[in-house]
Tab-separated table of C-alpha atoms in Angstrom:
chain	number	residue	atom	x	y	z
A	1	UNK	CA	54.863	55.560	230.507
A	2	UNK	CA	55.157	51.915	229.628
A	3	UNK	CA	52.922	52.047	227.230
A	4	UNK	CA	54.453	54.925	225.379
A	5	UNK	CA	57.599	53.093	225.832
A	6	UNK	CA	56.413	49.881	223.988
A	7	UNK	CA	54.756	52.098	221.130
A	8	UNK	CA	57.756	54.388	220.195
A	9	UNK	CA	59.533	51.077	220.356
A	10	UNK	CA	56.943	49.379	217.684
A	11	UNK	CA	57.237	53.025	215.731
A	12	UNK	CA	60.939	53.044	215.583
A	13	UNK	CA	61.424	49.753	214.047
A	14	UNK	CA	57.958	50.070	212.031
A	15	UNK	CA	58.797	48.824	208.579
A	16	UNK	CA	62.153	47.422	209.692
A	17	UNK	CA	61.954	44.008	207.991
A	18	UNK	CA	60.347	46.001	204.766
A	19	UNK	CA	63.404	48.665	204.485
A	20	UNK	CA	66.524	45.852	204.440
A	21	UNK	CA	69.493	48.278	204.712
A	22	UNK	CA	67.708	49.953	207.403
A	23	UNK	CA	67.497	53.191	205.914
A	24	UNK	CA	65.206	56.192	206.906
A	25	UNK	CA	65.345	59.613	206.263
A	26	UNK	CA	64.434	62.219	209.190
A	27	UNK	CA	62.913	65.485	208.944
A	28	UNK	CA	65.583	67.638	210.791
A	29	UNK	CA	65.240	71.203	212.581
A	30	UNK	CA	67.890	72.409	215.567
A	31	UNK	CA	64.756	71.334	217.791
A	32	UNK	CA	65.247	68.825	220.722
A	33	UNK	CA	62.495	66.241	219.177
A	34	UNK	CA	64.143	65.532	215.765
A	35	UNK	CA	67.736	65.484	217.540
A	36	UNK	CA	66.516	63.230	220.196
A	37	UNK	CA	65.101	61.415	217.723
A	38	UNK	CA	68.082	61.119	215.114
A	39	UNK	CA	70.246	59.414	218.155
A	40	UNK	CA	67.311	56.920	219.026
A	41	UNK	CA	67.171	55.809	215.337
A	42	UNK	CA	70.706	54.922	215.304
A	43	UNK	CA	71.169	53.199	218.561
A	44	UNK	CA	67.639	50.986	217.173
A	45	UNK	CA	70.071	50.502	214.072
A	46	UNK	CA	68.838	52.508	211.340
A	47	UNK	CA	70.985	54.235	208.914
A	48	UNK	CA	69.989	58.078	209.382
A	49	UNK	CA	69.332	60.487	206.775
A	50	UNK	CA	68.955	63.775	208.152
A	51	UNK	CA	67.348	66.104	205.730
A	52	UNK	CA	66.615	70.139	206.524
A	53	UNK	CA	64.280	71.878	204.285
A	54	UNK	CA	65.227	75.834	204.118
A	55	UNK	CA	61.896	77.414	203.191
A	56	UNK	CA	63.409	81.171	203.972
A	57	UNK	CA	62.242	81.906	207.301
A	58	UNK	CA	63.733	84.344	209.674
A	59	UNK	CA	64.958	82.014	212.506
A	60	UNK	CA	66.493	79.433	209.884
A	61	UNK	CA	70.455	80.524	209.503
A	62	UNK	CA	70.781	79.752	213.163
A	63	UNK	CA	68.430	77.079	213.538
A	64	UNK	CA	70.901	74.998	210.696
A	65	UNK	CA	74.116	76.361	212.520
A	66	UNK	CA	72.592	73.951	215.354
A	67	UNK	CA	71.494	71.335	213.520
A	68	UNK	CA	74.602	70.969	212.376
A	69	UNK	CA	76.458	71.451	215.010
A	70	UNK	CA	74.435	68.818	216.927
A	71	UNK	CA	75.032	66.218	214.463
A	72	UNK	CA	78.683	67.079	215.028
A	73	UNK	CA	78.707	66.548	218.242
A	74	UNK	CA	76.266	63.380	218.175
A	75	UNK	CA	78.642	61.813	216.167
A	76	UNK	CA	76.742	58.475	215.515
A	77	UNK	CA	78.820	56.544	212.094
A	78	UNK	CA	75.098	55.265	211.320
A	79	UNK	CA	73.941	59.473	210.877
A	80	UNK	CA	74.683	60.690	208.102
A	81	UNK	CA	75.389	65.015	207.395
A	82	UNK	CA	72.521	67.108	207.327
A	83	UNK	CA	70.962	67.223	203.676
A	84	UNK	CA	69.857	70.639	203.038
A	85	UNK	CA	66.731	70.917	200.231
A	86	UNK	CA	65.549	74.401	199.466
A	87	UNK	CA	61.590	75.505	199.380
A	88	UNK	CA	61.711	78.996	198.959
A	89	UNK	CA	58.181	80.445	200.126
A	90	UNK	CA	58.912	84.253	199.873
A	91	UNK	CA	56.326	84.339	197.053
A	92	UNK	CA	53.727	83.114	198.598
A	93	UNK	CA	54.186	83.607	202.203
A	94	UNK	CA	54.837	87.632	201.654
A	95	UNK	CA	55.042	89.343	204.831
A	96	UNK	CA	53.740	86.766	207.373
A	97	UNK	CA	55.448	86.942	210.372
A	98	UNK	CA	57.608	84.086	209.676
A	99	UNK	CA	60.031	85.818	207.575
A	100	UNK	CA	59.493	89.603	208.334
A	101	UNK	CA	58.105	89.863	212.325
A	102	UNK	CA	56.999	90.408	214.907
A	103	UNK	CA	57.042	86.620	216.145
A	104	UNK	CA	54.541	84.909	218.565
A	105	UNK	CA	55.644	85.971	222.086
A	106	UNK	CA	55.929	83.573	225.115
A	107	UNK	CA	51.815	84.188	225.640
A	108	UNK	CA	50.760	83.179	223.005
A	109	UNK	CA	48.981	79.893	222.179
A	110	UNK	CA	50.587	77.079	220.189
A	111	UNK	CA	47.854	77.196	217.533
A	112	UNK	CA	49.987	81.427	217.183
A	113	UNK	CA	52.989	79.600	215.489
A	114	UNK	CA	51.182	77.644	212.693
A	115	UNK	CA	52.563	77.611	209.085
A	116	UNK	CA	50.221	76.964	206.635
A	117	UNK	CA	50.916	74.145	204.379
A	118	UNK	CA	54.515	73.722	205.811
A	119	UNK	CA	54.240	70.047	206.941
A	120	UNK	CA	52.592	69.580	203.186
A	121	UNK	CA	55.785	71.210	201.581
A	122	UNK	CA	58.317	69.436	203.512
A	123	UNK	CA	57.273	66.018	203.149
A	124	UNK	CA	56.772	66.389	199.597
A	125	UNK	CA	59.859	67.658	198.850
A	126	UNK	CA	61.758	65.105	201.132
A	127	UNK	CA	59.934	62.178	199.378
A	128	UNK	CA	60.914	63.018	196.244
A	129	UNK	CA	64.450	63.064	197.582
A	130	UNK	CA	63.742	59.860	199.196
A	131	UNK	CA	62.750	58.339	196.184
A	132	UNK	CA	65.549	59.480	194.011
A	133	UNK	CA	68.078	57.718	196.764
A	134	UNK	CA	66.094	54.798	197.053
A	135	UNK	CA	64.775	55.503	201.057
A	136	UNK	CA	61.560	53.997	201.610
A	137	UNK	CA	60.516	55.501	205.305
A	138	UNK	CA	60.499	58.933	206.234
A	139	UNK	CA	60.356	60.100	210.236
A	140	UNK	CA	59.314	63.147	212.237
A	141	UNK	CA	59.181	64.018	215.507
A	142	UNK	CA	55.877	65.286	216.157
A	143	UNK	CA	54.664	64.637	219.363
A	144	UNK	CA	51.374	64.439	221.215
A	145	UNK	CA	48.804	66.929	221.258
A	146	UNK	CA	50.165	69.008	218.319
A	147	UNK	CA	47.642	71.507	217.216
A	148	UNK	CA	48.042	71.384	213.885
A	149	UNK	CA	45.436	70.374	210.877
A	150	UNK	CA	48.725	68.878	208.728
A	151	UNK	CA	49.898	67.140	211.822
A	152	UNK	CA	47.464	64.732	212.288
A	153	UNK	CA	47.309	61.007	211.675
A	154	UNK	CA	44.492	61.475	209.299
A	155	UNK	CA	46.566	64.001	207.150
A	156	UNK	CA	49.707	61.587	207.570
A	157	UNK	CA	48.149	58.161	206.167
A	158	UNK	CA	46.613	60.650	203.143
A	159	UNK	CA	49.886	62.034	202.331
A	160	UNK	CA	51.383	59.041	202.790
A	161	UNK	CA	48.880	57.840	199.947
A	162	UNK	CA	49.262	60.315	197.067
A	163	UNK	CA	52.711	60.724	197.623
A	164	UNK	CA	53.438	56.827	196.949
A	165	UNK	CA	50.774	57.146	194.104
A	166	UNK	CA	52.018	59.966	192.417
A	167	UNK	CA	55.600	58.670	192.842
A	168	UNK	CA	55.425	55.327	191.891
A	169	UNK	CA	57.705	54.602	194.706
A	170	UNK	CA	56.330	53.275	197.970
A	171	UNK	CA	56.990	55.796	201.084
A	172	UNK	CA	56.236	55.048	204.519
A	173	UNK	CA	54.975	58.560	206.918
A	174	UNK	CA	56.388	57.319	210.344
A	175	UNK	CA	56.333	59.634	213.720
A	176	UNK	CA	57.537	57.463	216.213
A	177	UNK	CA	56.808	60.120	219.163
A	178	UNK	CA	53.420	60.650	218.110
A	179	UNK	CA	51.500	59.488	221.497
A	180	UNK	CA	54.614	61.039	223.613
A	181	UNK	CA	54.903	64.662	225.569
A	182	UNK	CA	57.898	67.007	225.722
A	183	UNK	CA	58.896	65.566	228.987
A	184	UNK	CA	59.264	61.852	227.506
A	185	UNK	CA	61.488	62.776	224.946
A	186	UNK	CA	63.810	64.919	227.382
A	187	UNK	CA	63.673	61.447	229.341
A	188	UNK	CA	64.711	59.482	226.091
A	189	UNK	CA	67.448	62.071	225.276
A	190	UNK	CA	69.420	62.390	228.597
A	191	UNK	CA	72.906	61.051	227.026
A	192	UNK	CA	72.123	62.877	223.752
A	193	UNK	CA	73.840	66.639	224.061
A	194	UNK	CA	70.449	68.602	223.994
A	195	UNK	CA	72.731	72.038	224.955
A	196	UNK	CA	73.014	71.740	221.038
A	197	UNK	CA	69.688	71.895	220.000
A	198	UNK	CA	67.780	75.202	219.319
A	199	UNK	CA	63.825	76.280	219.113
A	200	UNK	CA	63.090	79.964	218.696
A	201	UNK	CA	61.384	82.117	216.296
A	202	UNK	CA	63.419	85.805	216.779
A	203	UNK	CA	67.102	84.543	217.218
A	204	UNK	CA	69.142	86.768	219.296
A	205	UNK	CA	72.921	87.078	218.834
A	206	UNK	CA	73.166	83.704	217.069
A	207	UNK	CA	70.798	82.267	220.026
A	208	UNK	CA	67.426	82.083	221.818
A	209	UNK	CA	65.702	85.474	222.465
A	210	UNK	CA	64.175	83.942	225.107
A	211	UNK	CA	60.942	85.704	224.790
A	212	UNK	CA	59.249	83.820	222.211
A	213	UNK	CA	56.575	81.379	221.535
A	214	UNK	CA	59.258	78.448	221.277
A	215	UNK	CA	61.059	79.596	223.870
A	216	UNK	CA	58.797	79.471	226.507
């Protein structure tokens, strides 16, 4: 646990003395890791630029509801309101299950929920933003053991390279949870009001359906 400690501590303030205003923008769902996350980059300091990108899934109406309700009731002065960026992917995503159903159930693996190319889309579109404002880090809160071929460090340090190249504007990739578990962040966020947050993929009555992959 130490060690985890001391690197999300070196992640958090990565780039720090680079990025002199402190500024970062964070890759925002209603999830518990970008919420616990959001609070933990203002009490290090950092000016918080929460960003959601609304690709046109089914769970996302609510999902944003939360985020934004969170962020409410965080109310940090060094978080900014939720930036909402649109990515519509009805044309190429079709009928996947991520806009038309049935979701991933609570037996399924992890690997059931994957999105293909969404971590590509997002960042993209978020850098551009960033680069237009004149934000030099982005952050996520991907944590440890994430299944996922565009959650890797590999894919993250690549990204991180064209993205800066093709921009002309030097962006930093940061995940400062990246060697923590679920449990480490829950420990990180007790003061932060997680009753806010929301992960499911078949939203129920403006909440969890409680029998889904996320909300097992």
């Amino acid at each position: 646990m130490v060690r985890s400690r001391k690197t999300r501590e070196f992640a958090l303030n990565q780039s720090a003395q680079e990025n002199e205003t402190h500024r970062t923008a964070l890759l925002m769902s209603g999830g518990m890791d970008s919420a616990v996350l959001a609070a933990d980059l203002a009490r290090t300091g950092f000016r918080v630029h929460p960003v959601y990108v609304r690709f046109g899934l089914r769970w996302e109406d609510v999902e944003l509801a939360y985020a934004r309700r969170f962020l409410e009731a965080l109310g940090h002065p060094l978080v900014d309101p939720l930036t909402v960026l649109e990515m519509p992917m009805g044309d190429v995503y079709g009928a996947h299950w991520s806009r038309t159903g049935p979701v991933p159930d609570e037996s399924s693996p992890d690997e059931a929920v994957y999105l293909p190319g969404r971590n590509i889309l997002l960042v993209s579109k978020v850098a551009v933003w960033c680069a237009l404002q004149g934000i030099r880090s982005i952050r996520s809160g991907v944590l440890s053991g994430n299944p996922f071929p565009d959650a890797t460090a590999e894919f993250f340090s690549t990204l991180t390279q064209a993205i800066s190249a093709g921009l002309d504007w030097p962006i930093q990739i940061i995940r400062p949870y990246a060697a923590l578990k679920k449990l480490d962040v829950i420990r990180i966020g007790g003061d932060v009001p997680l009753e806010r947050t929301f992960s499911c993929l078949s939203p129920a009555a403006g909440g969890h359906c409680g029998r889904s992959n996320k909300c097992a």
